Amino acid sequence: MSSFRNHRVIIASLFLPTTAVLGESSPPTPDHHVTPDSEPTVPQSNGGNQKQQPSYRQRQPGHLPLVSIVDDLRSRAITPLASPQSDIPNPFTRFVNIASPRPGTTPRSVSARTPALSNSNNESSSDSNTSSQIPALDRSFTLLRPRKFQTTHQDVQHSARLQRKQSRSSSRRPKSVARGSNPDGGYQPWHISPNTHCNGGLKNAVDSAKGRLPRRLWVGTLGSSTDGFGSEMRTNIDKRMRDMCDSVPVWIPDGEFESCYDEFCHQVLWPCLHYAVPDAPKTKYFYESASFKQYRSVNQRFADVIVENYHEGDIIWVNDYHLLLLPGLLRSHPKTALAPIGFFLHVAFPSSEIFRCLSVRDSLLKGVLGADLVGFQTANYARHFRQTVSRILAYESLPKGIQVEGPVAPVSTGGEAENEWRESAEGKKPKEKGRFVDVGVFPMGIDVNSLREKKRNPEVDYWVQLLRQRYAGMKLIVGRDKLDEIQGVRHKIEAFEHFLKTNPEFQGKVVLIQVALQTTESNELAGGVSDVVARINAAFSTLTYQPVVFLHVQEVTFSQYLALLTVADAFMVTSLREGMALRTHEYVECQEERKRALILSEFTGTYSYSGFRSCFAVNPYDTRGTAKAIYQALTMSDEEAASRWQDLHNHVVTQTAQTFVTSFLTRCLRAHTEHASLSIDPSLVPPLDLPRLIPKYRHSTTRLVFVDLEGCLWVRDMSKSAMIEMMRTGKGPMVEPPEATMRVLEKMAGDPKNEIWVLSGLPVKGALERLAQRVPSVGIVAENGCFVKTREIGNKSNGQSNGARWINMVANLDFAWKVPCIEILNYFTERTPGSFVEERATSVVWRFWTGPPDSTVSIDDDPTIATSTSDTSPTTTNAVTSSPSSEAHHSDRSWARRQAAEAQNHIFDSLGERYGLRIIPGQNSFLVLPNNISRSTAVGTILHPGGPACSPLGGGAGVGDVDYDGYWSSVTIGGGTGRTTSSTGGRVSSAEESTLVLAIGGDEKLLRRLNELDDAETVSTSRRGTDAKWKLDPREVQGVLETLAQIR
C-alpha cells in the first residue's frame, strides 16, 4: 500500500486558513471601526484610525452595549471597593497591552514611562471612559493591532460564532472601502491575510506535518462578506489563493451562509453535539430545522468545488460538523465515488438519546457514512457514534466500524445520482452490496516544537518578568474559554468564590485571570458570567486586590498569553462538554520550568486519556468538589506537582499534531484500500482455470499449499440439531470431518513435492485431533493462529510421530479477560433465544443464531472464517420460499444480530483495549481472541526460517517473544532467500525449490499478502470482492484437490 506522501490531500474545512481582505496591504494600525449603515459614523481625528470593536461585542440595535467586565465593574455602585484608577485591573494595560518592542531595542522599565494621554486611537463612545487611562507609549515600541492568536482547534474554530451579517460584511473591512466598492461588481484592491475564523488546531497540525504532506489543497470559505465581489475579482482571488496558499475558495451567498452557519450549525448542531438540547423558544429551531436546506446547499457547494478540483489519487479529508453531508455527496458523485474519503469530527459526539432528537438525523448520519473512515477525538465519542447509527439506522455496528447496507443514499434532492439510487433501492437495477465504514479514534495534539520556539521569543520573557512583578506574592489561576454555557465559565467562577469563602487565608493572595474568547451576544448572556464576576469582586476586592481579572482575547497577544501560562500556579478548565482541550496541552508545555497543577473537567475529551489522569479532575456541577480541587492544586508539594506534570507532559510530547495527521491519513488510505478490494465485483475475478494451473503445478519441483478447512474442504452442518448433538455427546457432523476430506488430504500429502497446511479456526480438541492422527504429515493451524501443529517428517517409529507437535503461539499472553467476557456473553445469551457460548482454549465464540438463515443456507458460519465464507449456497437458494414462518425467523434473526452488535461493542469497550482483544464477526456468531493473532501471523511462522513451525522439533516461542507477522517483509518464495534448506526426507524447505505457492481460502488479508510472493497462486472461495487471482466455488475445492493429487 502506498504512503499518503504520494497523494495530494484535499482538506475541506468551513473556513480557509487565509482570506482575502480588501485594501492594498495589511494596515500597520488597527482597522477602521465598522459602523452599520443605520448608525452614524464616528468622526476621525488627527487622521488616526478608529479602533475596531471586536465582532462578538457588536450588538444589534436595541441591546445595551456589553463592554469588558473590568470596565463594567467601574460603572457600578461598588466603585469604592474596586481598585483605584491608577491601578489598572488588566495586567497588560498597565504595560501597554498593544505594544511590542522594535527589533534591536530594549523596552524601558515601566516606572520610567510618563503616563500621558494618547490621542492616536479614538475609541467609540462605549469605550471612551477607559481610553484616557492608557499611558503614553514607550518610544521603543511600535503600535500593533491586538491579534487573535490561533493555537488550538476548539478555541479558534468556534470563535466565529458571531452575527453573520456583521462578520461577513461590515465588520470585516473598513467602512470607507466598503462604500467605495464597485456597484457593478468590478475589481477592487485586496490582499491575503490570515483567517482568524479558521480551525486553528487543524491548520497548525497540517503545517506541522508539511514535510510528510508535500501536496495539499485547502477548500473552504473566506469568512467575510462576498456578495459584493464581482466575477473579475473572484477569478483573481481564485488564482492567487491557489498559487500562493494552495487554497480554493467556495463562494456562498451571504444570506445562505448566514442561515446555515448561525441558525443550523449554532442553534441546532452545536447544542446537540454538546448535550444542550434547547427548550422553548429555541425548540422551533431545533426540531423543525428549516435552515437545513441552506446547510445542505452549503455542503453541495463544497462538493461541487471538490469534484471540480479532484484528480485520481487524491485523498479527501472532510472536517467538522459544518460539513456532515459532504462525504455522502462526494460518494454519490461518479467522479469521486471511488475516492478515499475521510471525515473527522473535532468536537464531541453525544449519546444516541440526544442525537435522535434531531429531525434530520437520518440525513446527517448517512452523509457521514459516505466516508471510508470516520474519526473522533475519544473512544467514547466513537462508541456513541456507532451506537447512534445502530439504533437509528439499524445498521450493524462493530467495534471496528459500521456495515452499511446497500448503496450510499445521496443527501441532495434530484439529480442523476439520486435517480440511480432510487432505481437500485426499488429493485429496478441489480442491488449493490453494502460497504464497510471504519470508525477510529485520533486524539489531536499540538505542535510541540513550534510552541517551544515561540516560548523562546524575548517578548515572552519580558512579559513573564512583568507579570511576576505585578503579582508578586500571589497565586495565579488562569483560564481561557468562551463565555457560553457549554464552556462552564460560570461554574468555574462560582467554585472560585466558594474557595475564597471556605479558605479566607487565601483572600487577597489568589487571583483568577480569565481570558474570554469570542462568542455571540446570546451565548454570552446565557453564560451568565458578568453577574457572578461582579458579585465576587464586590465581596472580596480591596484597594490593592481584585480576585477576578477578566480579559477579552483581543486584549492579549500570543506572547502575553504564553507568559500567563508560564507564571500560572494552576490552569483551570471546567467545560460541561468539550472535545480535546488543547489549551491544556499548551499549559503543560509552558510549565516545563515550574511544573504546576492542571485542574480539568471530567467532561472533556482530554481527560479520557490516561496521560491526563494525573490532573485534578473535577465535576463542574460540583461546586464544593471543584473548590476543594483548587485548594489541593495550590497547596500540594513540589514533589507531587513534578510527578503529576511529568505524566501530563509525556502524553503531550507523544500525542502531537504530527502524530494526529499521519495516523489519520494512513488509516484513511488503508481503509480505502481494504474497502476497494471488497467492493470489487466478484464477477470481474476470473474463475480458477485448471488447464492453466496444471502445467505450472506439474513442472514445479516443490509446492507449498495452504487450504482452509471450514468452508472449503469441509462444509459443516450448522443446523440446530447438529449443534445440540455436539454439545451433548461431543460427536456428530459438526466435529467429525467427512471421510472424503481425509482421503484427499492423504493423497495430497503423499506427494513428496507437496507441503500441505490446513488452516482452521476450530479448537485443537475434536476434529483437528482426528485430522492430525489420520494425516500426521499435514501441518495444521488451529484457533485462527493460536496453535500450530508441525508436520511429521520421516517415517513412524514405535507408533510415535517423529517431529510433529502442537505449539502454543500465545503461551505468554494473559487470558484473564475470558471470565468477564463470558459473563457478558451469558447476559446476552439470556436475552437471545437459541444462543449459546462456546469457550475454547484461547478464544470465546458466541453463537447468537442457530435457526435458518434469512433466505439462503449458509455454507459455514464459524466466525474464524467470517472473511472466507460466502454468504449463500447456490444449491439451496431456491429451496427457501417466503412464508409466515420465514418472516418470523427473519424478525428473530434481526433481533439476534442487533444483540450481537451490542455484545461486541460492550466487550470491545470494556475489555478490548485493556487486554488487547479483537473480534471477528460471522454470519451467525462472532469470535473473541487476542490481538495480533491471525492466520496470516501463523503463516509467517511457517514461511520464515526462524519460525517455530519451520523446525521439525518446533521451538516453544510464542507471539509474546517474536513478531512473526513482521516476517512477511523478509520472506521471498522462489527468489533466492527465505526458508532454510533441510535434508530431512520428504520436507520441502528451500526457497529456491518452492517454486509454487497455492492458497485456497477466504482470508483476504492472507491472500493479499501471499500475492506479494513470487510464483504464488491465490484462490478465493468467498463471493465478496477479493484481491485473489482466481475465484472458486467452495463446493469445487475438493474436486480441484483431487485432480491435483493425480498429478505426479
Coordinates of N, CA and C in Angstrom, one line a residue, residues 572-756:
M572 N -7.1 26.1 34.7 CA -8.4 25.6 35.1 C -9.4 25.5 33.9
V573 N -9.9 24.3 33.6 CA -10.9 24.1 32.6 C -12.1 23.4 33.2
T574 N -13.2 24.0 33.1 CA -14.4 23.4 33.7 C -15.5 23.2 32.7
S575 N -15.2 22.8 31.5 CA -16.2 22.7 30.4 C -17.2 21.6 30.8
L576 N -18.5 21.9 30.5 CA -19.6 21.0 30.7 C -19.6 19.9 29.6
R577 N -19.0 20.1 28.5 CA -18.8 19.1 27.4 C -17.8 19.7 26.4
E578 N -16.8 19.0 26.0 CA -15.8 19.5 25.1 C -15.0 18.4 24.5
G579 N -14.5 18.6 23.3 CA -13.6 17.6 22.7 C -12.2 17.7 23.4
M580 N -11.2 17.8 22.6 CA -9.8 17.9 23.1 C -9.5 19.3 23.5
A581 N -9.3 19.6 24.7 CA -9.0 21.0 25.2 C -7.5 21.2 25.0
L582 N -7.1 21.6 23.8 CA -5.7 21.7 23.5 C -5.0 22.8 24.3
R583 N -5.7 23.7 24.8 CA -5.1 24.8 25.7 C -4.4 24.2 26.9
T584 N -4.9 23.0 27.3 CA -4.3 22.3 28.4 C -2.9 21.8 28.0
H585 N -2.8 21.3 26.8 CA -1.5 20.9 26.3 C -0.5 22.0 26.3
E586 N -1.0 23.2 25.8 CA -0.1 24.3 25.8 C 0.4 24.7 27.2
Y587 N -0.5 24.6 28.2 CA -0.2 25.0 29.5 C 0.9 24.0 30.1
V588 N 0.7 22.7 29.8 CA 1.7 21.7 30.3 C 3.0 22.0 29.7
E589 N 3.1 22.3 28.4 CA 4.4 22.6 27.8 C 5.0 23.8 28.4
C590 N 4.2 24.8 28.6 CA 4.8 26.1 29.2 C 5.2 26.0 30.6
Q591 N 4.8 24.9 31.3 CA 5.1 24.7 32.7 C 6.4 23.8 32.9
E592 N 7.2 23.8 31.8 CA 8.4 22.9 31.9 C 9.3 23.3 33.0
E593 N 9.3 24.6 33.4 CA 10.2 25.0 34.5 C 9.5 24.9 35.8
R594 N 8.2 25.3 36.0 CA 7.6 25.4 37.3 C 6.8 24.1 37.6
K595 N 6.3 23.4 36.6 CA 5.6 22.2 36.8 C 4.5 22.3 37.9
R596 N 3.5 23.1 37.5 CA 2.4 23.3 38.4 C 1.1 22.6 38.0
A597 N 0.0 22.7 38.7 CA -1.1 21.8 38.6 C -2.0 22.2 37.4
L598 N -2.8 21.2 37.0 CA -3.8 21.3 36.0 C -5.1 20.9 36.6
I599 N -6.2 21.7 36.6 CA -7.5 21.4 37.0 C -8.4 21.2 35.8
L600 N -8.9 20.0 35.6 CA -9.5 19.7 34.3 C -10.9 19.0 34.6
S601 N -11.9 19.4 33.8 CA -13.2 18.8 33.9 C -13.2 17.4 33.4
E602 N -14.0 16.6 34.1 CA -14.1 15.2 33.6 C -14.8 15.0 32.3
F603 N -15.5 16.1 31.9 CA -16.3 16.0 30.7 C -15.6 16.5 29.4
T604 N -14.3 16.7 29.5 CA -13.5 17.0 28.3 C -13.0 15.7 27.7
G605 N -12.8 15.7 26.4 CA -12.2 14.6 25.8 C -10.7 14.4 26.2
T606 N -10.0 15.4 26.6 CA -8.7 15.3 27.0 C -8.6 14.4 28.3
Y607 N -9.5 14.5 29.2 CA -9.4 13.7 30.4 C -9.6 12.2 30.2
S608 N -10.2 11.8 29.1 CA -10.4 10.4 28.8 C -9.1 9.7 28.5
Y609 N -8.0 10.4 28.3 CA -6.7 9.7 28.0 C -5.9 9.5 29.3
S610 N -5.3 8.4 29.5 CA -4.6 8.0 30.7 C -3.5 9.0 31.1
G611 N -2.9 9.6 30.1 CA -1.8 10.6 30.4 C -2.3 11.8 31.1
F612 N -3.6 12.1 31.0 CA -4.1 13.3 31.7 C -4.8 12.9 33.0
R613 N -4.8 11.7 33.4 CA -5.4 11.3 34.7 C -4.6 11.9 35.9
S614 N -3.4 12.4 35.7 CA -2.7 13.0 36.7 C -3.1 14.4 37.1
C615 N -4.0 14.9 36.4 CA -4.6 16.3 36.7 C -5.5 16.2 37.9
F616 N -6.0 17.3 38.3 CA -7.0 17.3 39.4 C -8.4 17.3 38.6
A617 N -9.0 16.2 38.6 CA -10.2 16.0 37.8 C -11.4 16.6 38.7
V618 N -12.3 17.3 38.0 CA -13.4 17.9 38.7 C -14.7 17.7 37.9
N619 N -15.8 17.7 38.7 CA -17.1 17.7 38.1 C -17.6 19.2 38.2
P620 N -17.7 19.9 37.1 CA -18.1 21.3 37.1 C -19.4 21.6 37.9
Y621 N -20.3 20.6 37.9 CA -21.5 20.8 38.6 C -21.4 20.7 40.1
D622 N -20.3 20.2 40.6 CA -20.0 20.1 42.0 C -19.1 21.2 42.4
T623 N -19.8 22.3 42.9 CA -19.0 23.5 43.3 C -18.1 23.2 44.4
R624 N -18.5 22.5 45.4 CA -17.6 22.2 46.6 C -16.4 21.4 46.2
G625 N -16.7 20.3 45.3 CA -15.6 19.5 44.9 C -14.6 20.3 44.1
T626 N -15.0 21.2 43.2 CA -14.1 22.0 42.4 C -13.3 22.9 43.3
A627 N -14.0 23.5 44.3 CA -13.2 24.4 45.2 C -12.2 23.6 46.0
K628 N -12.5 22.4 46.3 CA -11.5 21.6 47.0 C -10.3 21.3 46.1
A629 N -10.6 21.0 44.8 CA -9.5 20.8 43.9 C -8.6 22.0 43.7
I630 N -9.2 23.2 43.8 CA -8.4 24.4 43.7 C -7.4 24.5 44.9
Y631 N -8.0 24.2 46.1 CA -7.1 24.2 47.3 C -6.0 23.2 47.2
Q632 N -6.3 22.0 46.7 CA -5.3 20.9 46.6 C -4.2 21.3 45.6
A633 N -4.6 21.9 44.5 CA -3.7 22.3 43.4 C -2.7 23.4 43.9
L634 N -3.2 24.3 44.8 CA -2.4 25.4 45.2 C -1.5 25.0 46.4
T635 N -1.8 23.9 47.1 CA -1.1 23.6 48.3 C -0.3 22.3 48.2
M636 N -0.3 21.6 47.1 CA 0.4 20.4 47.0 C 1.9 20.6 47.0
S637 N 2.7 19.6 47.4 CA 4.1 19.8 47.5 C 4.7 19.8 46.1
D638 N 5.9 20.3 46.0 CA 6.6 20.4 44.7 C 6.9 19.0 44.2
E639 N 7.2 18.0 45.0 CA 7.4 16.7 44.5 C 6.2 16.1 43.8
E640 N 5.0 16.3 44.5 CA 3.8 15.8 43.9 C 3.5 16.5 42.6
A641 N 3.7 17.8 42.6 CA 3.5 18.6 41.4 C 4.3 18.2 40.2
A642 N 5.6 17.9 40.5 CA 6.5 17.5 39.4 C 6.1 16.1 38.9
S643 N 5.7 15.2 39.8 CA 5.3 13.9 39.4 C 4.0 13.9 38.5
R644 N 3.1 14.7 38.9 CA 1.9 14.9 38.1 C 2.2 15.5 36.7
W645 N 3.0 16.5 36.7 CA 3.3 17.2 35.5 C 4.1 16.3 34.5
Q646 N 4.9 15.4 35.1 CA 5.7 14.5 34.2 C 4.7 13.6 33.4
D647 N 3.7 13.1 34.1 CA 2.7 12.2 33.4 C 2.0 13.0 32.3
L648 N 1.6 14.2 32.6 CA 0.9 15.1 31.6 C 1.8 15.4 30.5
H649 N 3.1 15.7 30.7 CA 4.0 16.1 29.7 C 4.3 14.9 28.8
N650 N 4.4 13.7 29.3 CA 4.7 12.5 28.5 C 3.6 12.3 27.4
H651 N 2.3 12.6 27.8 CA 1.3 12.5 26.8 C 1.4 13.6 25.7
V652 N 1.7 14.8 26.2 CA 1.7 16.0 25.3 C 2.8 15.8 24.2
V653 N 3.9 15.3 24.6 CA 5.1 15.2 23.6 C 5.0 13.9 22.8
T654 N 4.1 13.0 23.1 CA 3.9 11.8 22.3 C 2.7 11.9 21.4
Q655 N 1.6 12.4 21.9 CA 0.4 12.6 21.1 C 0.4 14.0 20.5
T656 N 1.2 14.2 19.5 CA 1.4 15.5 18.9 C 0.5 15.7 17.7
A657 N 0.6 16.9 17.2 CA -0.2 17.3 16.0 C 0.3 16.4 14.8
Q658 N 1.6 16.2 14.7 CA 2.1 15.4 13.6 C 1.6 14.0 13.7
T659 N 1.5 13.4 14.9 CA 1.0 12.1 15.0 C -0.4 12.0 14.6
F660 N -1.2 13.0 14.9 CA -2.6 13.1 14.6 C -2.8 13.0 13.1
V661 N -2.1 13.9 12.3 CA -2.2 13.9 10.9 C -1.8 12.6 10.2
T662 N -0.6 12.2 10.6 CA -0.1 11.0 9.9 C -0.9 9.7 10.2
S663 N -1.4 9.6 11.4 CA -2.2 8.4 11.8 C -3.5 8.4 11.1
F664 N -4.1 9.6 11.0 CA -5.5 9.7 10.4 C -5.4 9.4 8.9
L665 N -4.4 10.0 8.2 CA -4.3 9.8 6.7 C -3.9 8.4 6.4
T666 N -3.0 7.9 7.2 CA -2.5 6.5 6.9 C -3.7 5.5 7.1
R667 N -4.5 5.7 8.2 CA -5.6 4.8 8.4 C -6.7 5.0 7.3
C668 N -6.9 6.2 6.9 CA -7.9 6.5 5.8 C -7.5 5.8 4.5
L669 N -6.2 5.9 4.1 CA -5.8 5.3 2.9 C -5.8 3.7 3.0
R670 N -5.5 3.2 4.2 CA -5.6 1.7 4.4 C -7.0 1.3 4.3
A671 N -7.9 2.0 5.0 CA -9.3 1.6 5.0 C -9.9 1.7 3.6
H672 N -9.5 2.7 2.8 CA -10.0 2.8 1.4 C -9.5 1.6 0.6
T673 N -8.2 1.2 0.8 CA -7.7 0.1 0.0 C -8.4 -1.2 0.4
E674 N -8.7 -1.4 1.6 CA -9.4 -2.6 2.0 C -10.8 -2.6 1.5
H675 N -11.5 -1.5 1.6 CA -12.9 -1.4 1.1 C -12.9 -1.5 -0.4
A676 N -11.9 -1.0 -1.1 CA -11.9 -1.1 -2.6 C -11.8 -2.6 -3.0
S677 N -11.0 -3.3 -2.3 CA -10.8 -4.7 -2.6 C -12.1 -5.5 -2.4
L678 N -12.8 -5.1 -1.3 CA -14.1 -5.8 -1.0 C -15.2 -5.4 -1.9
S679 N -15.1 -4.2 -2.5 CA -16.2 -3.7 -3.4 C -16.0 -4.1 -4.8
I680 N -14.9 -4.9 -5.1 CA -14.7 -5.3 -6.5 C -15.8 -6.3 -6.8
D681 N -16.3 -6.2 -8.0 CA -17.4 -7.1 -8.4 C -16.8 -8.5 -8.5
P682 N -17.3 -9.5 -7.8 CA -16.7 -10.8 -7.9 C -16.7 -11.4 -9.3
S683 N -17.7 -10.9 -10.1 CA -17.7 -11.4 -11.5 C -16.5 -11.0 -12.3
L684 N -15.8 -9.9 -11.8 CA -14.6 -9.5 -12.5 C -13.4 -10.4 -12.2
V685 N -13.5 -11.1 -11.2 CA -12.4 -12.0 -10.8 C -12.6 -13.3 -11.6
P686 N -11.6 -13.8 -12.4 CA -11.8 -15.0 -13.2 C -11.9 -16.2 -12.4
P687 N -12.7 -17.2 -12.8 CA -12.8 -18.5 -12.1 C -11.5 -19.2 -12.3
L688 N -11.2 -20.1 -11.4 CA -9.9 -20.8 -11.5 C -9.9 -21.6 -12.8
D689 N -8.8 -21.4 -13.5 CA -8.6 -22.1 -14.8 C -7.6 -23.2 -14.6
L690 N -8.1 -24.4 -14.4 CA -7.3 -25.6 -14.1 C -6.3 -25.9 -15.2
P691 N -6.7 -25.8 -16.5 CA -5.8 -26.1 -17.6 C -4.5 -25.2 -17.5
R692 N -4.7 -24.0 -17.0 CA -3.5 -23.1 -16.9 C -2.7 -23.4 -15.6
L693 N -3.4 -23.8 -14.6 CA -2.7 -24.1 -13.3 C -1.9 -25.4 -13.4
I694 N -2.5 -26.4 -14.0 CA -1.9 -27.8 -14.0 C -0.5 -27.8 -14.5
P695 N -0.2 -27.2 -15.7 CA 1.2 -27.2 -16.2 C 2.2 -26.6 -15.1
K696 N 1.8 -25.5 -14.5 CA 2.7 -24.9 -13.5 C 2.8 -25.8 -12.3
Y697 N 1.8 -26.4 -12.0 CA 1.8 -27.4 -10.8 C 2.7 -28.6 -11.1
R698 N 2.5 -29.1 -12.3 CA 3.3 -30.3 -12.7 C 4.8 -30.1 -12.8
H699 N 5.2 -28.9 -13.3 CA 6.6 -28.7 -13.6 C 7.3 -28.1 -12.4
S700 N 6.6 -27.7 -11.3 CA 7.2 -27.2 -10.1 C 7.9 -28.3 -9.4
T701 N 9.1 -28.0 -8.9 CA 9.8 -29.1 -8.1 C 9.3 -29.2 -6.7
T702 N 8.8 -28.1 -6.1 CA 8.3 -28.2 -4.8 C 7.0 -27.3 -4.8
R703 N 6.1 -27.6 -3.8 CA 4.8 -26.9 -3.8 C 4.5 -26.7 -2.3
L704 N 4.0 -25.5 -2.0 CA 3.5 -25.2 -0.7 C 2.1 -24.8 -0.8
V705 N 1.2 -25.6 -0.1 CA -0.2 -25.5 -0.3 C -0.9 -25.1 1.0
F706 N -1.6 -24.0 1.0 CA -2.4 -23.6 2.2 C -3.9 -23.7 1.8
V707 N -4.7 -24.3 2.6 CA -6.1 -24.5 2.3 C -6.9 -24.4 3.6
D708 N -8.0 -23.7 3.5 CA -8.9 -23.6 4.6 C -9.7 -24.9 4.8
L709 N -9.9 -25.2 6.1 CA -10.7 -26.4 6.4 C -12.2 -26.1 6.3
E710 N -12.7 -25.3 7.2 CA -14.1 -25.0 7.2 C -14.4 -24.1 6.0
G711 N -15.5 -24.4 5.4 CA -16.0 -23.6 4.3 C -15.3 -23.9 3.0
C712 N -14.3 -24.8 3.0 CA -13.6 -25.2 1.7 C -13.6 -26.7 1.6
L713 N -12.7 -27.3 2.4 CA -12.7 -28.8 2.4 C -13.8 -29.4 3.1
W714 N -14.4 -28.6 4.1 CA -15.4 -29.2 4.9 C -16.5 -28.2 5.1
V715 N -17.7 -28.4 4.5 CA -18.8 -27.6 4.6 C -19.7 -28.2 5.8
R716 N -19.5 -27.7 7.0 CA -20.1 -28.3 8.1 C -21.6 -28.1 8.2
D717 N -22.2 -29.0 8.9 CA -23.7 -28.9 9.2 C -23.9 -28.0 10.4
M718 N -24.4 -26.8 10.1 CA -24.5 -25.8 11.2 C -26.0 -25.8 11.7
S719 N -26.7 -26.9 11.5 CA -28.1 -26.9 11.9 C -28.2 -26.9 13.4
K720 N -29.4 -26.6 14.0 CA -29.5 -26.6 15.4 C -29.4 -28.0 16.0
S721 N -29.9 -29.0 15.3 CA -29.8 -30.4 15.7 C -28.4 -30.8 15.8
A722 N -27.5 -30.4 14.8 CA -26.1 -30.8 14.9 C -25.4 -30.2 16.0
M723 N -25.8 -28.9 16.3 CA -25.2 -28.2 17.5 C -25.5 -28.9 18.8
I724 N -26.8 -29.3 18.9 CA -27.3 -30.0 20.1 C -26.5 -31.3 20.3
E725 N -26.4 -32.1 19.2 CA -25.7 -33.3 19.3 C -24.2 -33.1 19.7
M726 N -23.6 -32.1 19.2 CA -22.2 -31.8 19.5 C -22.1 -31.4 21.0
M727 N -23.0 -30.6 21.5 CA -23.0 -30.2 22.9 C -23.2 -31.4 23.9
R728 N -24.1 -32.3 23.5 CA -24.4 -33.4 24.3 C -23.4 -34.5 24.3
T729 N -22.9 -34.9 23.2 CA -22.1 -36.1 23.0 C -20.7 -35.8 22.6
G730 N -20.4 -34.6 22.1 CA -19.1 -34.3 21.6 C -18.8 -34.9 20.2
K731 N -19.8 -35.4 19.6 CA -19.7 -36.1 18.3 C -20.7 -35.5 17.4
G732 N -20.7 -36.0 16.1 CA -21.7 -35.5 15.2 C -21.1 -34.8 14.0
P733 N -21.9 -34.4 13.0 CA -21.3 -33.8 11.8 C -20.6 -32.5 12.0
M734 N -20.7 -31.8 13.2 CA -20.0 -30.6 13.4 C -18.6 -30.8 13.9
V735 N -18.3 -32.0 14.4 CA -16.9 -32.2 14.9 C -16.2 -33.4 14.2
E736 N -16.9 -34.0 13.2 CA -16.3 -35.2 12.5 C -16.1 -34.8 11.1
P737 N -14.9 -34.5 10.6 CA -14.7 -34.2 9.2 C -15.1 -35.4 8.3
P738 N -15.6 -35.2 7.2 CA -16.1 -36.3 6.3 C -14.9 -37.1 5.8
E739 N -15.2 -38.3 5.5 CA -14.1 -39.3 5.0 C -13.5 -38.8 3.7
A740 N -14.3 -38.1 2.9 CA -13.7 -37.7 1.6 C -12.7 -36.6 1.8
T741 N -12.8 -35.8 2.8 CA -11.8 -34.7 3.1 C -10.5 -35.4 3.6
M742 N -10.7 -36.4 4.4 CA -9.5 -37.1 4.9 C -8.7 -37.7 3.8
R743 N -9.4 -38.3 2.8 CA -8.8 -39.1 1.7 C -8.0 -38.1 0.8
V744 N -8.6 -37.0 0.5 CA -8.0 -36.0 -0.4 C -6.7 -35.4 0.2
L745 N -6.7 -35.2 1.5 CA -5.5 -34.7 2.2 C -4.4 -35.7 2.2
E746 N -4.8 -37.0 2.4 CA -3.8 -38.1 2.4 C -3.2 -38.1 1.0
K747 N -3.9 -38.0 0.0 CA -3.4 -38.1 -1.4 C -2.4 -36.9 -1.6
M748 N -2.9 -35.7 -1.2 CA -2.0 -34.5 -1.5 C -0.7 -34.6 -0.7
A749 N -0.8 -35.0 0.6 CA 0.4 -35.1 1.4 C 1.3 -36.3 1.0
G750 N 0.7 -37.2 0.3 CA 1.6 -38.4 -0.1 C 2.6 -38.0 -1.2
D751 N 2.4 -36.9 -1.9 CA 3.3 -36.5 -2.9 C 4.5 -35.8 -2.2
P752 N 5.7 -36.3 -2.4 CA 6.9 -35.8 -1.7 C 7.2 -34.3 -2.1
K753 N 6.7 -33.8 -3.2 CA 6.9 -32.4 -3.6 C 6.0 -31.5 -2.8
N754 N 5.0 -32.0 -2.2 CA 3.9 -31.2 -1.6 C 4.2 -31.0 -0.1
E755 N 4.0 -29.8 0.4 CA 3.9 -29.5 1.8 C 2.5 -28.8 2.1
I756 N 1.7 -29.6 2.8 CA 0.3 -29.2 2.9 C 0.1 -28.6 4.3

